[in-house]
CSV table of C-alpha atoms in Angstrom, one decimal:
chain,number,residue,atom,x,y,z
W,1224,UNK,CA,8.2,0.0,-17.2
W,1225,UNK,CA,6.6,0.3,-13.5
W,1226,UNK,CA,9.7,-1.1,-12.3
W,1227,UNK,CA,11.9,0.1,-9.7
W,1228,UNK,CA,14.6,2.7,-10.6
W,1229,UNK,CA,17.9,3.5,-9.0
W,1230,UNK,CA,19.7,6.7,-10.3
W,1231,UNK,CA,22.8,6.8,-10.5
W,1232,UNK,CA,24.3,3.6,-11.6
W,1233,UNK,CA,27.3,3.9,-11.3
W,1234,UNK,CA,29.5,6.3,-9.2
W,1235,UNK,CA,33.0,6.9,-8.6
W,1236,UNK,CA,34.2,9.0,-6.0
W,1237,UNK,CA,37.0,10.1,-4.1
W,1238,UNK,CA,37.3,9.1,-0.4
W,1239,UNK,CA,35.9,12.1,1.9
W,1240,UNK,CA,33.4,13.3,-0.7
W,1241,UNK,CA,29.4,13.0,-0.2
W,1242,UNK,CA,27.2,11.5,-2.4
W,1243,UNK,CA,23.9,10.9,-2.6
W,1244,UNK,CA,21.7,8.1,-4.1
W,1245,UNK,CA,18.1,8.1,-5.4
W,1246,UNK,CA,15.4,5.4,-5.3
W,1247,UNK,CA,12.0,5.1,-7.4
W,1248,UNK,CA,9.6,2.6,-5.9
W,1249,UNK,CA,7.2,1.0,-7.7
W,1250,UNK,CA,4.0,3.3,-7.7
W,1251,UNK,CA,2.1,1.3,-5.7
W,1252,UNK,CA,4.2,0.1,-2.8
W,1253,UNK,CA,4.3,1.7,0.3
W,1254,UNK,CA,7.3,-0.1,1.5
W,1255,UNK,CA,11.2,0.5,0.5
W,1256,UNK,CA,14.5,-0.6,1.9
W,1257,UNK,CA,18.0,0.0,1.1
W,1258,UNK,CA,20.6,-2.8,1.2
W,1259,UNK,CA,24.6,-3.0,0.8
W,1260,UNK,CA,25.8,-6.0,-1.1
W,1261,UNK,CA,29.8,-6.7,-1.9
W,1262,UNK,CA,31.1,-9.6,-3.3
W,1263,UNK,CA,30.2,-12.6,-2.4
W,1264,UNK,CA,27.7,-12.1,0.0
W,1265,UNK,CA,23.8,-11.7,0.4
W,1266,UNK,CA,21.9,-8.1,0.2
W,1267,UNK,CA,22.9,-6.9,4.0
W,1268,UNK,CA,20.1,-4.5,5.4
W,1269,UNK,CA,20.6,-0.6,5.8
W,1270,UNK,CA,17.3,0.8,6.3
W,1271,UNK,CA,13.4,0.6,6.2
W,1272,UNK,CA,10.7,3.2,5.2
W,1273,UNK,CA,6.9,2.4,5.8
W,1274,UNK,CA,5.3,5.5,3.3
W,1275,UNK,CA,7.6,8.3,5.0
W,1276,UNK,CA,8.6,6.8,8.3
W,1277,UNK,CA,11.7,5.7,8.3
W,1278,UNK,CA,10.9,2.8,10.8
W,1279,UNK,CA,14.3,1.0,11.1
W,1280,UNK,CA,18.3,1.0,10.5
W,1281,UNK,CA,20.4,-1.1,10.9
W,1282,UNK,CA,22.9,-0.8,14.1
W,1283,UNK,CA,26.1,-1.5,11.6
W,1284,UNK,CA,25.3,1.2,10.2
W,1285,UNK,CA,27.4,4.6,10.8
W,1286,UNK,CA,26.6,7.9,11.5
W,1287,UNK,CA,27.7,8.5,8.0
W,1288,UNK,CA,24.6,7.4,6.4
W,1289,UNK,CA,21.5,8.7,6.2
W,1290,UNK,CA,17.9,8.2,4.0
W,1291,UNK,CA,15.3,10.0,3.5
W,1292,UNK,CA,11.8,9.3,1.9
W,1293,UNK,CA,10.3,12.5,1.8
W,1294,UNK,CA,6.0,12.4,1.1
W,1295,UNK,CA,6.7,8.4,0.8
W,1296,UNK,CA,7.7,8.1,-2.6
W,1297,UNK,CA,11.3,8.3,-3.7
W,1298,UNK,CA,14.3,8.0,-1.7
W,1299,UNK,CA,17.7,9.0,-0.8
W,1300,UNK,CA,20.6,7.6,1.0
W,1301,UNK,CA,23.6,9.7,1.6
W,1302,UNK,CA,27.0,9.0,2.7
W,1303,UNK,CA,29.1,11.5,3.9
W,1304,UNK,CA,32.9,11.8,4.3
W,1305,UNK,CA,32.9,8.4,2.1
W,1306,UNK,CA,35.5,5.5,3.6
W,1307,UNK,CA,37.0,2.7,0.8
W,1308,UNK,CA,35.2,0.3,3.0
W,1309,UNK,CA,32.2,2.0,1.6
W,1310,UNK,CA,32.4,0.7,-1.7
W,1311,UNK,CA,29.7,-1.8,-2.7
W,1312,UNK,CA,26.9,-2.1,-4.8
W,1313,UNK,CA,23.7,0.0,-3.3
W,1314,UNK,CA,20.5,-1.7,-3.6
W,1315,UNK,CA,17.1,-0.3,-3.7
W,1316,UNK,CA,14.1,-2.5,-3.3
W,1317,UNK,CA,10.1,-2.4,-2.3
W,1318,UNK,CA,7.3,-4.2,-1.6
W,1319,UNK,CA,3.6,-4.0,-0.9
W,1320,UNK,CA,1.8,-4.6,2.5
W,1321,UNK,CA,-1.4,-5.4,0.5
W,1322,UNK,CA,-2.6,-7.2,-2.6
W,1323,UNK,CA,-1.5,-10.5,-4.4
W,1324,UNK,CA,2.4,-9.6,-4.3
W,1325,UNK,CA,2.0,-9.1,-0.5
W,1326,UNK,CA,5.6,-8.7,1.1
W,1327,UNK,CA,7.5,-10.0,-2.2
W,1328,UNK,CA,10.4,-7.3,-2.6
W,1329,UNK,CA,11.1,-6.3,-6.1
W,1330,UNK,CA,14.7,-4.9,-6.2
W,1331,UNK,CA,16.4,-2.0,-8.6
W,1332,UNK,CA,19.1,-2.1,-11.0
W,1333,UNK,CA,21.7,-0.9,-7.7
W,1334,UNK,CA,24.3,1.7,-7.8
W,1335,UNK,CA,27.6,0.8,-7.8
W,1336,UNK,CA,29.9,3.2,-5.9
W,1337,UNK,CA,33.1,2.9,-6.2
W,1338,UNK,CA,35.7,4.8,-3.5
W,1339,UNK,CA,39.0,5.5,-4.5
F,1469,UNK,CA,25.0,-20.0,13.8
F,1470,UNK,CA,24.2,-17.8,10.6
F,1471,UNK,CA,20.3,-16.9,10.2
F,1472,UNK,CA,19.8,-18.0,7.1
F,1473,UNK,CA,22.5,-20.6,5.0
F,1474,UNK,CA,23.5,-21.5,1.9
F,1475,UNK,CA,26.4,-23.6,0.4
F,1476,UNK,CA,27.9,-21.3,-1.5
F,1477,UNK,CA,28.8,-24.0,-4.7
F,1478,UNK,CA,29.1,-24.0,-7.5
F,1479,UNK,CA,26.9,-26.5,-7.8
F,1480,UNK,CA,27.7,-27.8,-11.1
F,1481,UNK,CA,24.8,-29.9,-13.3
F,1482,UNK,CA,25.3,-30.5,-17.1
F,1483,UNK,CA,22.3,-29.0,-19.0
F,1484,UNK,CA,18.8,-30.9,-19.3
F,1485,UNK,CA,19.2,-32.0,-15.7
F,1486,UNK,CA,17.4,-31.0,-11.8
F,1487,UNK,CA,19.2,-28.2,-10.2
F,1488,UNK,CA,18.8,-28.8,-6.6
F,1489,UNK,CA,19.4,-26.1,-4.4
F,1490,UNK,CA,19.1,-25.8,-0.2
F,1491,UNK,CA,18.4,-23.6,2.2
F,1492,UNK,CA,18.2,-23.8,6.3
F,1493,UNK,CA,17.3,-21.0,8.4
F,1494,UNK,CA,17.1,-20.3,12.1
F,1495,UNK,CA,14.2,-18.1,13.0
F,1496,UNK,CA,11.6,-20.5,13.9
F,1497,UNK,CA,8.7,-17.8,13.5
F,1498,UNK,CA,10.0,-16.8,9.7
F,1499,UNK,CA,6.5,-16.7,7.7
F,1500,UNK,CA,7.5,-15.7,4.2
F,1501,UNK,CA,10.3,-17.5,1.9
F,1502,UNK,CA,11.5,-16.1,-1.4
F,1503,UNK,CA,14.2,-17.0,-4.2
F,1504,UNK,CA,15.6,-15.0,-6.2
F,1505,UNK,CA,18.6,-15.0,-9.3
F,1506,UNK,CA,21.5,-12.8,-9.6
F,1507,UNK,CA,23.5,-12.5,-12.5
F,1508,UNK,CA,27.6,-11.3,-12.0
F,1509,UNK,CA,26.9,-7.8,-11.8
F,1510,UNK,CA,23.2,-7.5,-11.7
F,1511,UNK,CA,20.6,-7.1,-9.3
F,1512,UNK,CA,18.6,-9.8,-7.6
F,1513,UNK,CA,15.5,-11.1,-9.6
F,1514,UNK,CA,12.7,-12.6,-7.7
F,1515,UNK,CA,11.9,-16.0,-9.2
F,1516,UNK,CA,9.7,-17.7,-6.4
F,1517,UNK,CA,7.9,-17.0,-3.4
F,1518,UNK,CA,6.2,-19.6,-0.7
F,1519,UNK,CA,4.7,-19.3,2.1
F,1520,UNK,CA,2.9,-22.5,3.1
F,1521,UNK,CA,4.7,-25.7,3.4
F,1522,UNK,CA,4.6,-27.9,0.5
F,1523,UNK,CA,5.6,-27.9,-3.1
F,1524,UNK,CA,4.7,-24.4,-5.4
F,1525,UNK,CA,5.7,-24.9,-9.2
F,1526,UNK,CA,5.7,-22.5,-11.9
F,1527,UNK,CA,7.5,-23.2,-15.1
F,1528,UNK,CA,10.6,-24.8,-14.5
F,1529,UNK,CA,11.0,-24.0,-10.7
F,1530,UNK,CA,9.6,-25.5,-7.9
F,1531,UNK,CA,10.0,-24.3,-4.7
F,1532,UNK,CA,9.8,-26.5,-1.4
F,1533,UNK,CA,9.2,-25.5,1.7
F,1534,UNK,CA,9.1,-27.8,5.1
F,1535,UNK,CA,8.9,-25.7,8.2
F,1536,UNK,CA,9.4,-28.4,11.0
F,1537,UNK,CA,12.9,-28.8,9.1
F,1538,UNK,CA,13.4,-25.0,8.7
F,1539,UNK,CA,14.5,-26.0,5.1
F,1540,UNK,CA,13.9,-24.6,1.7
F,1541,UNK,CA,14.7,-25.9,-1.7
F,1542,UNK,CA,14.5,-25.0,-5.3
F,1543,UNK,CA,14.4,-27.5,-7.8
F,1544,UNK,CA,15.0,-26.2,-11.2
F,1545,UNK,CA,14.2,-28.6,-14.6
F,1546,UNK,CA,15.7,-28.8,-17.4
F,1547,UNK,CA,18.4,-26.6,-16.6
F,1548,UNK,CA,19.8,-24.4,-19.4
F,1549,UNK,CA,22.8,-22.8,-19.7
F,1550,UNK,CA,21.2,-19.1,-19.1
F,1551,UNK,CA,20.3,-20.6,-15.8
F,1552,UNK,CA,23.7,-20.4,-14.8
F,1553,UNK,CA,23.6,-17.9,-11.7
F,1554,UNK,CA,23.5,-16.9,-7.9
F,1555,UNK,CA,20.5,-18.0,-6.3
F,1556,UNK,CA,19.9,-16.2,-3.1
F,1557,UNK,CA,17.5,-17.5,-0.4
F,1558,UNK,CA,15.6,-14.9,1.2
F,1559,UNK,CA,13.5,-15.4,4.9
F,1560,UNK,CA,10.8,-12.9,6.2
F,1561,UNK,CA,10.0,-13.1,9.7
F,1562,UNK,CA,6.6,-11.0,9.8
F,1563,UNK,CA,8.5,-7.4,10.5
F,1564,UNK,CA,10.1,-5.6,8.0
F,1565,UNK,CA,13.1,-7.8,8.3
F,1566,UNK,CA,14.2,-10.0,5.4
F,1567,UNK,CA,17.4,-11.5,5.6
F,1568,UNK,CA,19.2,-13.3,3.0
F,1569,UNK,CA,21.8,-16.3,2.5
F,1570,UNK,CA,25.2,-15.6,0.9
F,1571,UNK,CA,23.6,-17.3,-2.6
F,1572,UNK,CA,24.4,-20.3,-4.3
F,1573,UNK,CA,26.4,-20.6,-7.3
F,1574,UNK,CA,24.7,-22.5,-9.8
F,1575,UNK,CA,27.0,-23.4,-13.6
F,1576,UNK,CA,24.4,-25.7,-16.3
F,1577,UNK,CA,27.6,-27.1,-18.4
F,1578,UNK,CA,26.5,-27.5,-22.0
């Protein structure tokens, strides 16, 4: 399956810790994003990488949060000194700027963090 | 006014019927329009994207698209029971920016 691949899915934490979420594009995309989503709402943009340039993020977002997309293929997000507020589900998705699929985002499974 | 809006339902339609669902957005220079289905618990699925105003079908789905009005719709046929879902409208306005509705519920009583 080509498809894109979030790692982990699920993670409990305590509030304060770090952690650290992975993203696996599909091969052939040169675009990913990372969204927030909680109940009841719509995917809620965090950040944008065009290959390895990170080339937007969101002003909601904290300090707290950072991504990564090191020789534009996977990617990371990390939240540090993890809040309650910070519990969602995590949502990678990419899309191509090319081709016949041109801008259509193709999401991942998510990670669902979980702050206690 | 919210960018891009969705009654949030459920919209309830007994199975075999059209499943009729809107969405309005505000960005006049939005270029790309997308749908897509989430499950309790899952991820979004991408069922349908448009980009020219008219009608696009495939399968059961049809999307609509009328710019003037800022309005798109899905129409789904026949709906079954595994249709039963959040269906999340998605706008792209030519950056990298997509934003999304807050979903409509969609239930297909048997």
């Amino acid at each position: 399956d080509t498809g894109v691949s979030q790692d982990p899915r699920h993670k409990i934490t305590k509030r304060g810790q770090n952690v650290t979420f992975r993203c696996d594009p599909i091969s052939e995309h040169n675009r990913l994003y990372w969204y927030r989503q909680t109940l009841g709402q719509g995917p809620e943009f965090l950040t944008y990488f065009q290959n390895e340039a990170q080339l937007e993020k969101s002003r909601l977002l904290s300090d707290r949060f950072s991504a990564e997309r090191p020789k534009g293929s996977f990617s990371t997000l990390e939240i540090q000194r993890t809040e309650q507020g910070d519990s969602a589900m995590y949502l990678c998705a990419s899309s191509s700027s090319t081709g016949i699929s041109y801008n259509e985002q193709f999401f991942g499974p998510g990670t669902r963090l979980t702050v206690l | 006014q919210k960018e891009v809006e969705q009654n949030s339902g459920p919209l309830s339609v007994p199975e075999g019927a059209i499943a009729s669902l809107n969405c309005t957005y505000s960005d006049r220079v939005s270029q790309s329009f997308f749908w897509y289905r989430q499950y309790s618990g899952k991820s979004p699925e991408l069922i349908m994207s448009i980009y020219s105003n008219g009608d696009k079908e495939d399968g059961r789905f049809t999307a609509q698209l009328n710019k003037a009005s800022q309005y798109v719709s899905l129409l789904i046929r026949d709906s079954q029971p595994s249709d039963s879902a959040t269906y999340l409208c998605a706008v792209h306005s030519g950056t990298y920016k997509y934003i999304f509705g807050t979903g409509t519920r969609l239930k297909v009583l048997a």
